[in-house]
XYZ file of N, CA and C in Angstrom:
600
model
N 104.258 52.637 176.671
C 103.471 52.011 177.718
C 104.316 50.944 178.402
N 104.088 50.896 179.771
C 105.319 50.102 180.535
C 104.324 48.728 180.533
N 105.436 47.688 179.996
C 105.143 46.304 180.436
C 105.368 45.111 181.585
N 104.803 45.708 182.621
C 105.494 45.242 183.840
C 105.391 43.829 183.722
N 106.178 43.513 184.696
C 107.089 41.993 185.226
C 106.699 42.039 186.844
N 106.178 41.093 187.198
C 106.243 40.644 189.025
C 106.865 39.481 188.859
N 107.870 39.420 190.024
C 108.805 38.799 190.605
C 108.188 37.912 191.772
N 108.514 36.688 191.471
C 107.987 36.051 192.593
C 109.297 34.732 193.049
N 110.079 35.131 194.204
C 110.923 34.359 194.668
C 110.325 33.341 195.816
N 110.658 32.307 194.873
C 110.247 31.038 196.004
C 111.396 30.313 196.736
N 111.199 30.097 197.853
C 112.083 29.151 199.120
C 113.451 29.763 198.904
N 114.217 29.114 199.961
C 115.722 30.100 200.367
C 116.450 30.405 198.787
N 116.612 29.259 197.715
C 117.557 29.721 196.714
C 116.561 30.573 195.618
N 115.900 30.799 196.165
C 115.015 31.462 195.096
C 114.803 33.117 195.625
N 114.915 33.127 197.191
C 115.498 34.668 197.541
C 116.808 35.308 197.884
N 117.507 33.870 197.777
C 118.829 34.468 197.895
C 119.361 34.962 196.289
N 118.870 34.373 195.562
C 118.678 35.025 193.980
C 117.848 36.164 193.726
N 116.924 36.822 194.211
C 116.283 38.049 193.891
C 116.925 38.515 194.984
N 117.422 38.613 195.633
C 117.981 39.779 196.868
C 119.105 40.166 195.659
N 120.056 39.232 195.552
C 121.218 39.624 194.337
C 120.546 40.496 192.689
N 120.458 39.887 192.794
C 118.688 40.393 191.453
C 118.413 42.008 191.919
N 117.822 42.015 193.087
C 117.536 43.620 193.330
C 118.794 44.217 192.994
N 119.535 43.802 194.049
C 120.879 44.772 194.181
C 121.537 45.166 192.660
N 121.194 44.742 191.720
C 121.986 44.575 190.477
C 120.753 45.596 189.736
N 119.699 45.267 189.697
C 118.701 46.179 188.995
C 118.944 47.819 189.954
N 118.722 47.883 190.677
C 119.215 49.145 191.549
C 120.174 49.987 191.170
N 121.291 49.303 191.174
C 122.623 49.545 190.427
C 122.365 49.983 189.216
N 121.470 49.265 188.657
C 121.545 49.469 186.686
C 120.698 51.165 186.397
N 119.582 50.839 187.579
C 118.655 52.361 187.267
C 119.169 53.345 188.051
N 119.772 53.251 188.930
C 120.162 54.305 189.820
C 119.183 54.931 190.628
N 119.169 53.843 191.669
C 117.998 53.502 192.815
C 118.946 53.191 194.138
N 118.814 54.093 195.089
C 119.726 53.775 196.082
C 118.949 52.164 196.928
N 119.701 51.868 198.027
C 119.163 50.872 198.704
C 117.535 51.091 199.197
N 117.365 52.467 199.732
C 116.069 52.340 200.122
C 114.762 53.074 199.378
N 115.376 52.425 198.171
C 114.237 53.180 196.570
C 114.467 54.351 196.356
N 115.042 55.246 196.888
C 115.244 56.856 196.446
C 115.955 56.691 194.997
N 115.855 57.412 194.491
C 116.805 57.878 192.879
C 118.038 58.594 193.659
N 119.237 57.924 193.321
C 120.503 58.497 193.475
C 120.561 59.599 192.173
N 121.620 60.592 192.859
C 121.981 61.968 192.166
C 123.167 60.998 190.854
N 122.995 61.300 189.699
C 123.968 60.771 188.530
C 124.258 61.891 187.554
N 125.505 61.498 188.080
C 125.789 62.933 186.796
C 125.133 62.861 185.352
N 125.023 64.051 185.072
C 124.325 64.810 183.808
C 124.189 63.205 182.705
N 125.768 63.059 182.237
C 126.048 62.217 181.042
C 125.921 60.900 181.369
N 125.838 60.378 182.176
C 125.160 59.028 182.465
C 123.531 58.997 182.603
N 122.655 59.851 182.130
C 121.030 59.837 182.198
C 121.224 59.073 181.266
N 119.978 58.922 181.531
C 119.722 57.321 179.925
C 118.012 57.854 179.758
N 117.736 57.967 178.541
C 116.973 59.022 177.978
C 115.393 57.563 178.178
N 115.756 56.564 177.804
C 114.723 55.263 178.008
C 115.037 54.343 179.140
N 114.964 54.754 180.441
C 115.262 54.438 181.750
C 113.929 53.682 181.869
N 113.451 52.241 181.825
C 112.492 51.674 181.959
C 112.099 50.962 183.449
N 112.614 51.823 184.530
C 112.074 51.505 185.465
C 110.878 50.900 186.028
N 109.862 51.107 185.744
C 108.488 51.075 185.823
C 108.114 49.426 185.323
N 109.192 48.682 184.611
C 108.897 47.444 184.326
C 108.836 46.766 185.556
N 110.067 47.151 186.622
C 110.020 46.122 187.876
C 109.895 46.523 188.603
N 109.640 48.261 189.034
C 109.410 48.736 189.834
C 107.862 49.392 189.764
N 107.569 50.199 190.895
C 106.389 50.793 190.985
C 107.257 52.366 192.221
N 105.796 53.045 191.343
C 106.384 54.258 192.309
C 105.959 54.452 192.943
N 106.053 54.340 194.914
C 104.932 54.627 196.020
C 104.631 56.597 196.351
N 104.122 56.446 196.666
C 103.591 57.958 196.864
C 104.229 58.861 197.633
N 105.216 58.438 198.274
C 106.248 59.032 198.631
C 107.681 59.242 197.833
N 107.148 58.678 196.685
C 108.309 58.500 195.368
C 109.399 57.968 195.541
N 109.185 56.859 196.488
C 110.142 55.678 196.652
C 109.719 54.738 195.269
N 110.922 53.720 194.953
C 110.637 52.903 193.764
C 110.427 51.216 194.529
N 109.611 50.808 194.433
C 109.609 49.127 195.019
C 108.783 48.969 194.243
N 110.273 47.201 194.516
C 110.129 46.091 193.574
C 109.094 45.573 192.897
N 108.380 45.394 192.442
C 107.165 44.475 192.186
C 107.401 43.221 192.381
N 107.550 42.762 193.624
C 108.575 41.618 193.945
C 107.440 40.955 195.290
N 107.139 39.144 195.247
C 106.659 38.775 196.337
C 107.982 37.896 196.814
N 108.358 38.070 198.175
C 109.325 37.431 198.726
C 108.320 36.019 199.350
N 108.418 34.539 198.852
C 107.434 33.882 199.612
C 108.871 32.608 199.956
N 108.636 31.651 201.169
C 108.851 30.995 202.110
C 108.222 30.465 203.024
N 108.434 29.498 203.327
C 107.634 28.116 203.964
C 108.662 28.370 205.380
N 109.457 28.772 205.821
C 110.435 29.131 207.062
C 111.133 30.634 206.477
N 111.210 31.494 207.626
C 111.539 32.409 207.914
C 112.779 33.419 207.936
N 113.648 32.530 207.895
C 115.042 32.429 207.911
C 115.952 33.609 206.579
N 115.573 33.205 205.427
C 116.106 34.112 204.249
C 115.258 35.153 203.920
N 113.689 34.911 203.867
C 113.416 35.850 203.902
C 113.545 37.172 204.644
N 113.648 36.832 205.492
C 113.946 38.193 207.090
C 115.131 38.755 206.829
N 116.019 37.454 206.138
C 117.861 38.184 205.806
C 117.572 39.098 204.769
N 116.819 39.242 203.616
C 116.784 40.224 202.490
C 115.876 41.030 202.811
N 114.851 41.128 203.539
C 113.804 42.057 203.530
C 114.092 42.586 204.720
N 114.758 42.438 206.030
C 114.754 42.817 207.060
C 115.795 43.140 207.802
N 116.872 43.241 207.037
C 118.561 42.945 207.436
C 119.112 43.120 206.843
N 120.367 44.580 206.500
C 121.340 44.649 205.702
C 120.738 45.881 205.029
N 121.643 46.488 203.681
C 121.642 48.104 202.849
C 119.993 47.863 202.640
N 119.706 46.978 201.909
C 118.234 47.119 201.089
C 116.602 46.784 201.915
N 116.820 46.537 203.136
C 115.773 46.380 204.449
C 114.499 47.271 203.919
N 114.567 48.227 203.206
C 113.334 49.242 202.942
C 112.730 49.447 201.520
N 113.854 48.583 201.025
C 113.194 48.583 199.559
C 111.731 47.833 199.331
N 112.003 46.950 199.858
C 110.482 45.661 199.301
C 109.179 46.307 200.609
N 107.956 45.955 199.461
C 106.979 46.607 200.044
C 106.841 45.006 201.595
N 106.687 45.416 202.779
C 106.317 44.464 203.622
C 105.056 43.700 203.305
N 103.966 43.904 202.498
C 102.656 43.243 202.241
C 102.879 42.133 201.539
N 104.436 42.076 200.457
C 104.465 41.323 199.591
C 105.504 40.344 199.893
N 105.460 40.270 201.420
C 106.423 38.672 202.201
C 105.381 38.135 202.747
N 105.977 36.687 202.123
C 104.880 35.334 202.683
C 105.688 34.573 203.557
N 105.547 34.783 204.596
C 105.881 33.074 205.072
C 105.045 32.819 205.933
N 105.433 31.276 205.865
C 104.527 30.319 206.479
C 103.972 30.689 208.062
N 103.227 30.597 208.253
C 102.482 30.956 209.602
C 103.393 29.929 211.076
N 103.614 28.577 210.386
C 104.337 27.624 211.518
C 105.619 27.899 211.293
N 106.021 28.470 210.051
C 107.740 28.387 209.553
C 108.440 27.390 209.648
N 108.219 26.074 209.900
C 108.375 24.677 209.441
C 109.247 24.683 208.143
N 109.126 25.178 207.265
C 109.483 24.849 206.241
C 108.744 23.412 205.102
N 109.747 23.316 204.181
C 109.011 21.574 203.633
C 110.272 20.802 203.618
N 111.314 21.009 204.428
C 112.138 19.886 204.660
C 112.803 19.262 203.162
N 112.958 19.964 202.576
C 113.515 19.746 201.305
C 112.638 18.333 200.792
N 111.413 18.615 200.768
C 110.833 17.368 200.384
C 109.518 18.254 199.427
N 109.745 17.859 198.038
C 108.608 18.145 196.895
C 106.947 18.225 197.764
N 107.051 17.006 197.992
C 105.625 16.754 198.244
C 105.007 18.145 199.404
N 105.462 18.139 200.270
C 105.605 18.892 201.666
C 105.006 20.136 200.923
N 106.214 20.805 199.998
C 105.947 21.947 199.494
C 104.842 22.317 198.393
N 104.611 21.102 197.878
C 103.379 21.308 196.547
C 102.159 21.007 197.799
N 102.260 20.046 199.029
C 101.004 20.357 199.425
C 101.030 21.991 200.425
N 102.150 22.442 200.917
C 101.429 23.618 201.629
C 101.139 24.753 200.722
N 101.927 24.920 199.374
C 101.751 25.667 198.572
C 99.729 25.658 198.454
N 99.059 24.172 197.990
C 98.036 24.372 198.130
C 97.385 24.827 199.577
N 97.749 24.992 200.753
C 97.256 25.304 201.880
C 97.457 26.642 201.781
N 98.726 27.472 201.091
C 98.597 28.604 201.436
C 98.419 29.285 200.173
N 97.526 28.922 199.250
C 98.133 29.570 197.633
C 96.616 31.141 197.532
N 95.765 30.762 198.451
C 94.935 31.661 198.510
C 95.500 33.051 199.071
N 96.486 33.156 199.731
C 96.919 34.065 200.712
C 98.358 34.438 199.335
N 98.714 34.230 198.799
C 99.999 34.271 197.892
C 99.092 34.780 196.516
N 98.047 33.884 196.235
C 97.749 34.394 195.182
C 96.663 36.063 195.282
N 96.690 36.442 196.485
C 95.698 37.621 196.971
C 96.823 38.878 196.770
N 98.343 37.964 197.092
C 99.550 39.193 196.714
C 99.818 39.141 194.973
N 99.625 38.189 194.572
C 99.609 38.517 193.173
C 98.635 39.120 192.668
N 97.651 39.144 192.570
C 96.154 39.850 192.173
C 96.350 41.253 193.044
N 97.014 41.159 193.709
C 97.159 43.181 194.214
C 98.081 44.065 192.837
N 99.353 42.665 193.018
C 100.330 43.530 192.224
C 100.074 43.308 190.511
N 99.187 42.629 190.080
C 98.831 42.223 189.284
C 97.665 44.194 188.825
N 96.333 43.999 189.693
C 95.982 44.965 189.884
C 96.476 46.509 189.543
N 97.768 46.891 190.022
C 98.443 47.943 190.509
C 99.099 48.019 189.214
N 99.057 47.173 188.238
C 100.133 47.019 186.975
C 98.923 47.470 185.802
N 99.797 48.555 185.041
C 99.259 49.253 183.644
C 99.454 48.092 182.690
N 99.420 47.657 182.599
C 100.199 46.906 181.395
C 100.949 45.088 181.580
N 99.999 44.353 182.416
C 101.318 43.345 183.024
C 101.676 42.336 181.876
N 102.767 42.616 181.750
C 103.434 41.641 180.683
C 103.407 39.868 181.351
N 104.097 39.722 182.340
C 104.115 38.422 182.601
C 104.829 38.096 183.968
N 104.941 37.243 184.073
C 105.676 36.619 185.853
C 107.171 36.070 185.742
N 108.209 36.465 186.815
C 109.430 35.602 186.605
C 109.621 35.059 188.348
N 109.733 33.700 187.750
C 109.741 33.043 189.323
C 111.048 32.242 189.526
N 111.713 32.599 190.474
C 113.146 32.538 190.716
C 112.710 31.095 192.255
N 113.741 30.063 191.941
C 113.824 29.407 192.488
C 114.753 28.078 192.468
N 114.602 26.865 193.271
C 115.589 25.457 193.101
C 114.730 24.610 192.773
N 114.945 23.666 191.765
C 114.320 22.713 191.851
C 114.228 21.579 193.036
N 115.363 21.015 193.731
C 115.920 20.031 193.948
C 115.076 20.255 195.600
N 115.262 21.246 195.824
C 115.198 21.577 197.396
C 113.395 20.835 197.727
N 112.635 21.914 199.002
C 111.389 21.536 199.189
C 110.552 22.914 198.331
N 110.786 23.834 199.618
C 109.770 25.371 199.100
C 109.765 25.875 197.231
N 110.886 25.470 196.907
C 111.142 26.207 195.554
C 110.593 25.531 194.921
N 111.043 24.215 194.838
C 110.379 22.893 193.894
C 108.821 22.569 194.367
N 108.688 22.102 195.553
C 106.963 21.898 195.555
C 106.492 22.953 195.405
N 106.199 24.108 196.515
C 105.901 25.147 196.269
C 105.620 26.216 195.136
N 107.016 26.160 194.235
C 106.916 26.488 192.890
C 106.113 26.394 192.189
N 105.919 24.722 192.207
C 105.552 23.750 191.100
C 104.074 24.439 191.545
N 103.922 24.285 193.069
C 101.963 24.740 192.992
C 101.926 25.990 192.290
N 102.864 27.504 192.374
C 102.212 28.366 192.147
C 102.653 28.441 190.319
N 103.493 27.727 190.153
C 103.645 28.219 188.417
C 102.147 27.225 187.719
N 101.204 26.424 188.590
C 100.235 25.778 187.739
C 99.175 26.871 188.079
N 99.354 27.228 189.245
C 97.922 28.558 189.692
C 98.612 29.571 188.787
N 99.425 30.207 188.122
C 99.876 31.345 187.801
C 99.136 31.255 186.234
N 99.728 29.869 185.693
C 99.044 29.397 184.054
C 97.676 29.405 184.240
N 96.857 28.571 185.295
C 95.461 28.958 185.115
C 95.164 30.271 185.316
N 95.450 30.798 186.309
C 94.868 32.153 186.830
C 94.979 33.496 186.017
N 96.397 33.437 184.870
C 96.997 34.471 184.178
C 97.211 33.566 182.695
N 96.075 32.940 182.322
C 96.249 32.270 180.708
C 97.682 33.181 179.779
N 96.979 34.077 179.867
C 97.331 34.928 178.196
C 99.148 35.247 178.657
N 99.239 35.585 179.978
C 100.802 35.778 180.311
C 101.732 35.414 180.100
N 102.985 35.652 179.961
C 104.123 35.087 180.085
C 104.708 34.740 181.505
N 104.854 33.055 181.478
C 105.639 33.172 182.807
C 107.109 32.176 182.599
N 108.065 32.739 183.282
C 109.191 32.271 183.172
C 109.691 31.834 184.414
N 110.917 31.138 184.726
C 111.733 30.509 186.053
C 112.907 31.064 185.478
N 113.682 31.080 186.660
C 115.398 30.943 186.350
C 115.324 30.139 187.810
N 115.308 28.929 187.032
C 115.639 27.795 188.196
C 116.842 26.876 188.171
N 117.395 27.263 189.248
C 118.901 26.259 190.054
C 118.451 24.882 190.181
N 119.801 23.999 188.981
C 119.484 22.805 188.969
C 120.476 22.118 190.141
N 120.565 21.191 190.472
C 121.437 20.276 191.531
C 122.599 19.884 191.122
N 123.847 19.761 191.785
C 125.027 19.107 191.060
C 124.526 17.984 191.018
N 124.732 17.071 190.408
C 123.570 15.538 189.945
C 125.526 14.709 190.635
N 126.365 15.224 190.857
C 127.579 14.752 191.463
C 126.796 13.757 192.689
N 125.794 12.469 193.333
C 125.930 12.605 194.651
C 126.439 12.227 195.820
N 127.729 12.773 195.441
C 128.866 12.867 196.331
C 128.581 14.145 197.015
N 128.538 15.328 196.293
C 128.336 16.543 196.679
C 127.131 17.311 197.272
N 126.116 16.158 197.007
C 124.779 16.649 197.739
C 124.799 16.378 198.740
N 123.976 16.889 199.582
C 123.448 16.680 200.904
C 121.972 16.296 200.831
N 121.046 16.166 200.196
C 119.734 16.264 200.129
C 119.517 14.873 199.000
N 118.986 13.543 200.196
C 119.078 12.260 199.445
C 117.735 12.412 198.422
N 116.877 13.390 198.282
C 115.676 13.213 197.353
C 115.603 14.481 196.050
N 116.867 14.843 196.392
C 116.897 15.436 195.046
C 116.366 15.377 193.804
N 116.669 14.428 193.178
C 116.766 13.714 191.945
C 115.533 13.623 191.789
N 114.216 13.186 193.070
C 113.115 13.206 192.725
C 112.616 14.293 192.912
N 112.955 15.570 193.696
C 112.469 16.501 193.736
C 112.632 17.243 192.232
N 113.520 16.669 191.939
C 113.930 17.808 190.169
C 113.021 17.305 189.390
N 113.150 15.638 189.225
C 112.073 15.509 188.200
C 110.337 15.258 188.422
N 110.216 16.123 189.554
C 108.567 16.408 189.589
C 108.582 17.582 189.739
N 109.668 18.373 189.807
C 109.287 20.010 189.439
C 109.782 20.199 187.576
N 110.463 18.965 187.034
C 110.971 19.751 185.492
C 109.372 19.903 184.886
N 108.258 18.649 185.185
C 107.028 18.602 184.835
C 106.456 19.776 184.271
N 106.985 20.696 185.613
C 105.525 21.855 185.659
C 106.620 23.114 184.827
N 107.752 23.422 184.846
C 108.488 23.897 184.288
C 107.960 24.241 183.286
């Protein structure tokens, strides 16, 4: 029985990490760019090919992601879902962005409050793919702390994800800041990290 995983990439470093993420799972199952199953010779089949954990099979027997691409500005998302080899892989229902595309200005607050402005519309894409899943094991949410969308934003949906999905597993692979700040550009870092390690 397959234990699926939904993917939920928040703000630019959090889809510029699942775009890389796809491309590498693709590679591993032998899934061309636009979900088809590439031809593999005989002796490379793999007899427990567990596709079905991150993928889903559409009815045209394409494989997509179980993946929500979400963003507060427009910008990265459009580069992975709309631009370049993999443009056809991700289902279009399961990109969020922001209606003004503003962004949150690399500012926590910005992003934990639009996250609550838009978490009804985000959490309606999780409860689809949630839905659509035999078996859902749990959530992995790819993102930055330091920034705005990943860190506020995040922070709202990994507290809606714990209430909404108790019994689940949910995980981050979240990008910390060079704490160097010489090397930053973004003077609120430091507070953006430690009001997203909270919800972590």
């Amino acid at each position: 029985m397959p234990r699926e995983i939904i993917t939920l990439q928040v703000g630019q470093c959090g889809n510029q990490i699942g775009g890389e993420f796809w491309k590498q799972l693709c590679l591993e199952h032998g899934i061309s760019p636009d979900g088809s199953l590439m031809e593999l010779p005989a002796d490379s089949a793999k007899p427990d090919d567990r596709k079905d954990v991150f993928f889903y099979q559409s009815d045209d027997d394409r494989y997509v992601p179980r993946a929500l691409l979400i963003d507060l500005e427009p910008r990265v998302v459009n580069k992975v879902a709309h631009i370049g080899a993999y443009k056809n892989l991700f289902n279009p229902e399961n990109l969020f962005i922001a209606a003004d595309g503003g962004g949150a200005g690399n500012n926590w607050a910005s992003g934990f409050r639009q996250g609550g402005d838009h978490h009804e519309q985000v959490m309606d894409m999780v409860d689809r793919e949630a839905d659509n899943s035999d078996s859902l094991e749990g959530f992995v949410l790819t993102h930055s702390i330091s920034g705005g969308t990943g860190s506020g934003m995040g922070s709202y949906l990994l507290e809606r994800l714990r209430d909404h999905f108790p019994k689940k597993l949910v995980t981050t692979y979240s990008v910390f800041p060079n704490w160097d700040q010489s090397q930053s550009d973004v003077v609120v870092q430091p507070y953006n990290s430690v009001l997203t390690l909270k919800r972590l």
